[in-house]
Coordinates of C-alpha atoms in Angstrom, one line a residue:
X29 CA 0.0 0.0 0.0
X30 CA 1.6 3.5 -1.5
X31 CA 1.8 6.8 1.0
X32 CA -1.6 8.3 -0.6
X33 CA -3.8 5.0 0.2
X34 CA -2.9 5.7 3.6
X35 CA -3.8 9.5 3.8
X36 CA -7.1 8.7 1.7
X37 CA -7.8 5.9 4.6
X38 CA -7.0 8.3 7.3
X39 CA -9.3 11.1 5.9
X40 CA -12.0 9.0 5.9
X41 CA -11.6 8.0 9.5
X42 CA -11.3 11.4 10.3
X43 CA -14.1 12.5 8.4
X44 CA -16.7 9.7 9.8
X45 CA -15.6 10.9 13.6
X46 CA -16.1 14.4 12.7
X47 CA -19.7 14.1 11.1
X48 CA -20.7 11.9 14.6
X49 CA -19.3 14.9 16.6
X50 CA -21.3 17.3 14.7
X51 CA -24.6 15.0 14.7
X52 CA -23.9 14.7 18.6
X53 CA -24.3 18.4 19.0
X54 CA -27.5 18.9 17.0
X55 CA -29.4 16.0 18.5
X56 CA -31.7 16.7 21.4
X57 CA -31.8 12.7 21.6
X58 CA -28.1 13.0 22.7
X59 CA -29.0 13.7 26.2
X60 CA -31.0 10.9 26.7
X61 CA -29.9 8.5 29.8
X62 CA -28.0 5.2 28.4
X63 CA -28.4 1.6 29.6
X64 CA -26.1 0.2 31.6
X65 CA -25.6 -3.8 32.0
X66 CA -23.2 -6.1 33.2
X67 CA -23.0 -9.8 31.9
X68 CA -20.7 -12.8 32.3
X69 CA -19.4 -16.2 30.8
X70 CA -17.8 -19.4 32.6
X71 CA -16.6 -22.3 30.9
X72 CA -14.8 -24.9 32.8
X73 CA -13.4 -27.8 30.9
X74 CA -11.8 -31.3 31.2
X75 CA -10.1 -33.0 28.0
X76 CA -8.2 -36.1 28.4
X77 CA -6.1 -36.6 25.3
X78 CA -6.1 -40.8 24.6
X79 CA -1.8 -39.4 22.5
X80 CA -0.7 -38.9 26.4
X81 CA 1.3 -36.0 25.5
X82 CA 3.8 -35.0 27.3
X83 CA 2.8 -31.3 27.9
X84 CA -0.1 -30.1 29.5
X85 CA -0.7 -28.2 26.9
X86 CA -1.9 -30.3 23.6
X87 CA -1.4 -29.0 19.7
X88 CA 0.3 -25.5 19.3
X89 CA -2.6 -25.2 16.5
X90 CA -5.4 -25.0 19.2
X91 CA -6.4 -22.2 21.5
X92 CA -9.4 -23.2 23.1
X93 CA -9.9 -26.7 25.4
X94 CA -6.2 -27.1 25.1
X95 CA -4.8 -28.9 27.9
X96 CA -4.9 -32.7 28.5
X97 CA -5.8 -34.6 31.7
X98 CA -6.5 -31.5 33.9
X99 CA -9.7 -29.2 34.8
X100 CA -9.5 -26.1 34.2
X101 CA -10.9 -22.8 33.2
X102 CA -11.2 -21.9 28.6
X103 CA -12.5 -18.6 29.4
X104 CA -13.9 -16.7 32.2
X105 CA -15.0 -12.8 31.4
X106 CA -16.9 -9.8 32.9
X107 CA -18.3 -7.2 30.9
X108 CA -19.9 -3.6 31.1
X109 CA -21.7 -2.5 28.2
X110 CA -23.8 0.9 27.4
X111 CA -26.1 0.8 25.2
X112 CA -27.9 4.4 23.5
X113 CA -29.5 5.5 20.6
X114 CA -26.6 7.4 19.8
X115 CA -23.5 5.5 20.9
X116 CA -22.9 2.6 22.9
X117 CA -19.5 0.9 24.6
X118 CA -18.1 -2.5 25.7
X119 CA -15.3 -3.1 28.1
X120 CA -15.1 -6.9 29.2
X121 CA -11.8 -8.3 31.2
X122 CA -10.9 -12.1 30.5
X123 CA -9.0 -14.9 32.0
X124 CA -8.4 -19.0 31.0
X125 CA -6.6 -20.6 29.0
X126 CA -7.8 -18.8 26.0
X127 CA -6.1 -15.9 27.2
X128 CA -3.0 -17.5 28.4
X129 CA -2.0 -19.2 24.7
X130 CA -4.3 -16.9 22.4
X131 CA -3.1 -13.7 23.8
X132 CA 0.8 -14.7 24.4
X133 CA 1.7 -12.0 21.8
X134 CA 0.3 -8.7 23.5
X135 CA 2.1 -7.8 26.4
X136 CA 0.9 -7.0 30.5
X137 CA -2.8 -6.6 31.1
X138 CA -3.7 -6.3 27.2
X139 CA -4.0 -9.8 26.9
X140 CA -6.4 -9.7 29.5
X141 CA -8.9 -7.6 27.5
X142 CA -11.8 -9.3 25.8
X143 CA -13.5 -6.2 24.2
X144 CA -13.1 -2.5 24.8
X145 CA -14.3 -0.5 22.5
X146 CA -16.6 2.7 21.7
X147 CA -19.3 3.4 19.1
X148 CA -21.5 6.5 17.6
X149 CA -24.4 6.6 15.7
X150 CA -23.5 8.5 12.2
X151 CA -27.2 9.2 11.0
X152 CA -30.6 10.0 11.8
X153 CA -31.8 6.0 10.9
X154 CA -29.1 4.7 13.3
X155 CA -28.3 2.5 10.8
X156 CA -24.5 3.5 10.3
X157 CA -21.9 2.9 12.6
X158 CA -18.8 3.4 13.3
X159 CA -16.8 1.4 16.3
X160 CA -13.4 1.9 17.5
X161 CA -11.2 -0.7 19.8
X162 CA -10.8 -3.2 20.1
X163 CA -13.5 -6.3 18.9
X164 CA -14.7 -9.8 18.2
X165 CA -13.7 -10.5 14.5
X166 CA -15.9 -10.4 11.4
X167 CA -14.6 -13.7 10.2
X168 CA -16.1 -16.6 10.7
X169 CA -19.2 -18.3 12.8
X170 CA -17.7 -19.2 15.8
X171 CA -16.6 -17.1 18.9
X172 CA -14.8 -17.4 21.7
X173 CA -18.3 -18.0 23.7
X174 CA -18.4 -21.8 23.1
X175 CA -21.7 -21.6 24.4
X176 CA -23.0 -19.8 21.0
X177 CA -21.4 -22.5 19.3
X178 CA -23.1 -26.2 18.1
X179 CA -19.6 -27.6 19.3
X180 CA -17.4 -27.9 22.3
X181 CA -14.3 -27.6 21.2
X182 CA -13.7 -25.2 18.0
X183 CA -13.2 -26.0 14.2
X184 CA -9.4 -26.0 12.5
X185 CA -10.4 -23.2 10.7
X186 CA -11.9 -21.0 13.6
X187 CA -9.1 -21.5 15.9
X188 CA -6.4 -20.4 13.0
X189 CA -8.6 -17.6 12.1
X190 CA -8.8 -14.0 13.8
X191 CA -10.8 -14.2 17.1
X192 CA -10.2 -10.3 17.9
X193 CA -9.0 -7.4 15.9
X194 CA -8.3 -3.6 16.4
X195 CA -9.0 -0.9 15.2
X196 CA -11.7 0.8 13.9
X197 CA -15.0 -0.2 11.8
X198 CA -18.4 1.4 9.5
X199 CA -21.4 -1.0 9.6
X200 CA -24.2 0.4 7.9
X201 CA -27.4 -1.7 7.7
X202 CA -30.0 -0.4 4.7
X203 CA -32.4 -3.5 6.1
X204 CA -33.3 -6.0 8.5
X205 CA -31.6 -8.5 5.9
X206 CA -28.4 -6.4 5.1
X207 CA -25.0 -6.1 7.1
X208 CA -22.3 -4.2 5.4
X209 CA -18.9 -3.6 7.5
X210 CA -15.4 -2.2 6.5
X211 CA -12.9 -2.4 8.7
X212 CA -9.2 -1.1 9.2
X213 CA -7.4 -2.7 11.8
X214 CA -3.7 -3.4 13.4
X215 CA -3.3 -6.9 11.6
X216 CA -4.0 -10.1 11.9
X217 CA -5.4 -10.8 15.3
X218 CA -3.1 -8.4 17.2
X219 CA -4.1 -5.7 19.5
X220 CA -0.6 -3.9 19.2
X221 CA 0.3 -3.7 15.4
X222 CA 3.5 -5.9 15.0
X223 CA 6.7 -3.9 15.4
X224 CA 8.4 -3.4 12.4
X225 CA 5.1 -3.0 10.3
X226 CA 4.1 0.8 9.1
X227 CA 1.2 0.0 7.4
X228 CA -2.7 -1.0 8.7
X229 CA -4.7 -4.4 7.5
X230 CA -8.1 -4.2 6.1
X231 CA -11.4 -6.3 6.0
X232 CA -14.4 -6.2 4.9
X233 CA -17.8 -8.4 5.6
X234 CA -21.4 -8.9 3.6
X235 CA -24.0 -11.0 5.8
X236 CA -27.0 -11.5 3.6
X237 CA -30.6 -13.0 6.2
X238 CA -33.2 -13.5 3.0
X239 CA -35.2 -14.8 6.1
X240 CA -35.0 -16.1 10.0
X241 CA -34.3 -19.4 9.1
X242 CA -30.7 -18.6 6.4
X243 CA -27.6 -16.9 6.7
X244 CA -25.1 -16.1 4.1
X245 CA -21.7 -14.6 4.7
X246 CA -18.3 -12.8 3.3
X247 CA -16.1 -11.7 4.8
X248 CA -12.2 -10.9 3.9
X249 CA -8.8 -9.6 5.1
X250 CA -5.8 -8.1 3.2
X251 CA -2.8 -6.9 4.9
X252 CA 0.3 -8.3 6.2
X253 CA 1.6 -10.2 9.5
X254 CA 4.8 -9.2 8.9
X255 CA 7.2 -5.8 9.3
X256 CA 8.4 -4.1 6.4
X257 CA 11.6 -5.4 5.3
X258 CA 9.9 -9.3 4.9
X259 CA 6.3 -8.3 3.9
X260 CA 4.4 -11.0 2.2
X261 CA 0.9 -9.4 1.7
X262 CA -1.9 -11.6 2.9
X263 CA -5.7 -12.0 1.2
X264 CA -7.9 -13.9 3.0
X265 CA -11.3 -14.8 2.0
X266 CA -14.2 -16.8 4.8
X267 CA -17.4 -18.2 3.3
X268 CA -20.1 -19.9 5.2
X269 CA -23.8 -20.7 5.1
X270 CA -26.3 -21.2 8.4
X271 CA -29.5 -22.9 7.2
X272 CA -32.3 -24.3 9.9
X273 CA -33.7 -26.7 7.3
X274 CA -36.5 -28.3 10.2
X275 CA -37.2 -27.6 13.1
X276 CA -35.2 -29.4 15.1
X277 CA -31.7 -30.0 12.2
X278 CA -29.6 -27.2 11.1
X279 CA -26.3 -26.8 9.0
X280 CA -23.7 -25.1 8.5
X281 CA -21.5 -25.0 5.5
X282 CA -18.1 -23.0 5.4
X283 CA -15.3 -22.5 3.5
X284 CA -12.1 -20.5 4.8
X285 CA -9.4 -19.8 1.5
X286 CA -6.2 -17.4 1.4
X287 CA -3.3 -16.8 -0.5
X288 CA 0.0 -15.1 1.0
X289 CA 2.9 -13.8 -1.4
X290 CA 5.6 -16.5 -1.0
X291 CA 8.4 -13.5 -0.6
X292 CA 8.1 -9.4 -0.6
X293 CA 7.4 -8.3 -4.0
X294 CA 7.0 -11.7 -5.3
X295 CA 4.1 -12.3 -8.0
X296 CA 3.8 -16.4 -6.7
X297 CA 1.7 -16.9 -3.8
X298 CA 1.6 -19.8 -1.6
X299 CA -2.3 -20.9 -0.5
X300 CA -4.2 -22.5 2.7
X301 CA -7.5 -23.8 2.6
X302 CA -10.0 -25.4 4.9
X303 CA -14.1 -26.5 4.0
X304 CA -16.5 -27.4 6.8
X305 CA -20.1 -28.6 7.3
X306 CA -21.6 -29.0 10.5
X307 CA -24.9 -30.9 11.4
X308 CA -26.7 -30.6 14.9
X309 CA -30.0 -31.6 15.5
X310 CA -32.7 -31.3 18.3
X311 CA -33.7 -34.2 20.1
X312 CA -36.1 -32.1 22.4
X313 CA -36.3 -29.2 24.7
X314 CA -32.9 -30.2 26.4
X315 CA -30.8 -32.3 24.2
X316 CA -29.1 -31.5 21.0
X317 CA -26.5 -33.2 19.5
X318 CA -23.8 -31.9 16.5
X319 CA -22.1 -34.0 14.0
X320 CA -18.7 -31.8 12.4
X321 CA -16.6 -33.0 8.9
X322 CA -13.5 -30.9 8.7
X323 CA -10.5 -30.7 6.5
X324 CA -7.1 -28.1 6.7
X325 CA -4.9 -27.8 4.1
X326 CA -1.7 -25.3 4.6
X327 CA 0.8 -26.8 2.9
X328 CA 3.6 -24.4 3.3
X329 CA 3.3 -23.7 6.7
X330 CA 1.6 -20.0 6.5
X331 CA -1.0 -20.0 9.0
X332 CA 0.4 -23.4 10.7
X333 CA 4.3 -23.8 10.3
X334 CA 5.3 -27.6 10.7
X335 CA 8.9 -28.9 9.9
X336 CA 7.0 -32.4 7.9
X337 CA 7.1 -33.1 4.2
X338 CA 3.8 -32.2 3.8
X339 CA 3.0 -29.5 5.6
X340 CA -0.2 -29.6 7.8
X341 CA -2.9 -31.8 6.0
X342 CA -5.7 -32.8 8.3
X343 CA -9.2 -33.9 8.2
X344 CA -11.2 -33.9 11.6
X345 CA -14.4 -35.2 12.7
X346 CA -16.4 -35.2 15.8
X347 CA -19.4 -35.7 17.5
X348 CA -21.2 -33.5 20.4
X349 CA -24.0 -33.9 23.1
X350 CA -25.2 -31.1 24.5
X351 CA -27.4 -30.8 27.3
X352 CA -29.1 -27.5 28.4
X353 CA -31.2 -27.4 31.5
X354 CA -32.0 -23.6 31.5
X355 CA -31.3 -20.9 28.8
X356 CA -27.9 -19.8 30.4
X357 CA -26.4 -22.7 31.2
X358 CA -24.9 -25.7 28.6
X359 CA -23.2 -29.2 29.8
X360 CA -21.4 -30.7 26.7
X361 CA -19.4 -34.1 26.1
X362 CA -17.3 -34.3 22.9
X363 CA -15.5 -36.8 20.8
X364 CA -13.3 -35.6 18.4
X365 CA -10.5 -37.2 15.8
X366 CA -8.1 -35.7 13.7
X367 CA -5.9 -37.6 11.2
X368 CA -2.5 -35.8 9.3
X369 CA -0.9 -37.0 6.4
X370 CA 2.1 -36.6 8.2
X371 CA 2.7 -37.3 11.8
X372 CA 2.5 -34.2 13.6
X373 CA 0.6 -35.4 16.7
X374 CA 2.8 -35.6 19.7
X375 CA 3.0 -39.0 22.0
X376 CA 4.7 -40.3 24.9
X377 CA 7.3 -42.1 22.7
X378 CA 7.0 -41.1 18.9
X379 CA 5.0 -38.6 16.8
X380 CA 1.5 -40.2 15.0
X381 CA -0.8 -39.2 12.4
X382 CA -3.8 -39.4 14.7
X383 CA -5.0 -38.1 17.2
X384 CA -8.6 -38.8 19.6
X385 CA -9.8 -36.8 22.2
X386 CA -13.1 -36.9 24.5
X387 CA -14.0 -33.4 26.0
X388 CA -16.2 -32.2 28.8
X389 CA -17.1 -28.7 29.8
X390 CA -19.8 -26.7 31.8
X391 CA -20.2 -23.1 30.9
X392 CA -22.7 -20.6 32.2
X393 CA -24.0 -16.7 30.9
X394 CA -25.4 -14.7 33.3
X395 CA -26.8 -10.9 32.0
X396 CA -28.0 -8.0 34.8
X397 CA -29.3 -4.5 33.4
X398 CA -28.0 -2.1 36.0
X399 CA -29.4 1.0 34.8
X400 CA -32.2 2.2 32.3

């Protein structure tokens, strides 16, 4: 990206902060009192690993449910959140595991933020946005809440996929069936941009809800994870489909595709790949269960490095049971298997090419309004 990209990018920034001041000042509406609630997540987790790795810790690939034969806390957060008309702000505080190897890159207490971040209405409709902070990610259908997931543990392409980003973001919504976001952000799930790196990363994302029962997304990234004197420019692309066919079955379709420049100013690119489909079905008020077909293909180590011929090829599948006595809380037993073309799954003696897992966890959401 030249010097005038940046300035043009900048600009606009500048410009969409200015008109929400100005709008700010001319709205009687301003002065209205916000909401104020606080809200909370727990999930506690056992996974006992039937490799026996050596390490507490399981696949350097994995960043949630990650630790074999102990219990222990995935994620654990508090968060305050305003809600207004005309702006609203989160600021939620985390802790786990999920932190711990998720976070390792940002330094002191900033790997201990889940969300912080600040938005302002733009027009009269309240229909345009624009956030600044930092975020969940636009990319994919799974969060770091494994409750508001159909599976315990989370898909290859999730967990090698931005959770978080920051920076700033425009979502305009013309309709109830319309999203439209751009985003410019610090990189590649990083808080801090990496030292080294002058330039921002952008994204953008296109959710399309023809009715209740569909969802169809886009969204993409192009920027770099690496400083200037290396940089290999990065263009990532994340499709997926949500589709409650009956009643009581859903699915979910996805497809996560990139290409990265093999060297700076190189015209060959090296690619990574990963297609999804996920089942779950209703067996009544309390039960569901969720049947997941996976396969990650990266085999030049961009997203995943590995030291084997073949880079990381693997092809996953597992099972879920989910029970859910009340609204809030969510018990969940998983089996899950994942098979490599080379073996890249540690043991107590020698690496394998597979590797089986059975999961537990308990998690719990709890949600107060403080103020009105």
């Amino acid at each position: 990206m030249n010097f005038k990209s940046q300035v043009r990018s900048l600009l606009l920034f500048i410009s969409c902060f200015s008109s929400s001041i100005l709008l700010a000042q001319n709205d009687s509406i301003w002065h209205q009192k916000p909401e104020l609630n606080i809200s909370g997540f727990l999930d506690v987790f056992y996974v006992y690993d039937f490799n026996q790795p050596q390490k507490t810790e399981r696949q350097t690939f994995l960043f949630n449910h990650n630790r074999h034969n102990e219990f222990n806390l995935n994620l654990g957060f508090v968060k305050l959140d305003v809600k207004h008309s005309k702006y609203r702000a989160n600021l939620a505080l985390q802790t786990g595991t999920y932190a711990n190897d998720n976070y390792s890159a940002e330094p002191g207490i900033l790997k201990n933020i889940f969300e912080a971040n600040v938005g302002l209405s733009l027009n009269k409709k309240k229909n345009l946005w624009i956030d600044a902070g930092i975020f969940a990610s636009h990319i994919g259908f799974e969060s770091a809440i494994s409750s508001d997931n159909w599976t315990m543990t989370r898909s290859l392409l999730a967990e090698n996929s931005p959770y978080f980003l920051s920076g700033a973001k425009l979502t305009y919504n013309p309709n109830d069936k319309w999203e439209i976001t751009g985003l410019i952000v610090n990189g590649w799930q990083r808080i801090q941009r990496l030292q080294g790196n002058s330039i921002p990363s952008f994204g953008t994302q296109i959710k399309f809800s023809p009715t209740e029962k569909v969802i169809l997304n886009w969204s993409t990234f192009i920027g770099t994870d690496d400083p200037d004197i290396i940089r290999r420019m990065r263009y990532f692309n994340n499709f997926y489909g949500q589709f409650q066919l009956t009643k009581k079955f859903g699915l979910i379709a996805g497809l996560d595709i990139g290409i990265q420049q093999s060297m700076k100013g190189s015209s060959d690119c090296d690619l990574w790949y990963s297609p999804i489909i996920i089942g779950q079905y209703a067996i009544n008020k309390y039960w569901k269960t969720a049947i997941r077909a996976e396969y990650y293909q990266d085999e030049t180590g961009i997203i995943i490095p590995t030291t084997t011929p073949n880079g990381f090829k693997t092809t996953g599948l597992s099972v879920n049971l989910d029970y859910s006595p009340t609204r809030n809380i969510i018990c969940r037993l998983e089996g899950r298997w994942l098979n490599s073309k080379d073996k890249i799954f540690e043991t107590k003696t020698t690496p394998t090419n597979n590797n089986f897992i059975i999961g537990t966890s308990i998690a719990i959401k709890f949600s107060e309004t403080l103020k009105k």
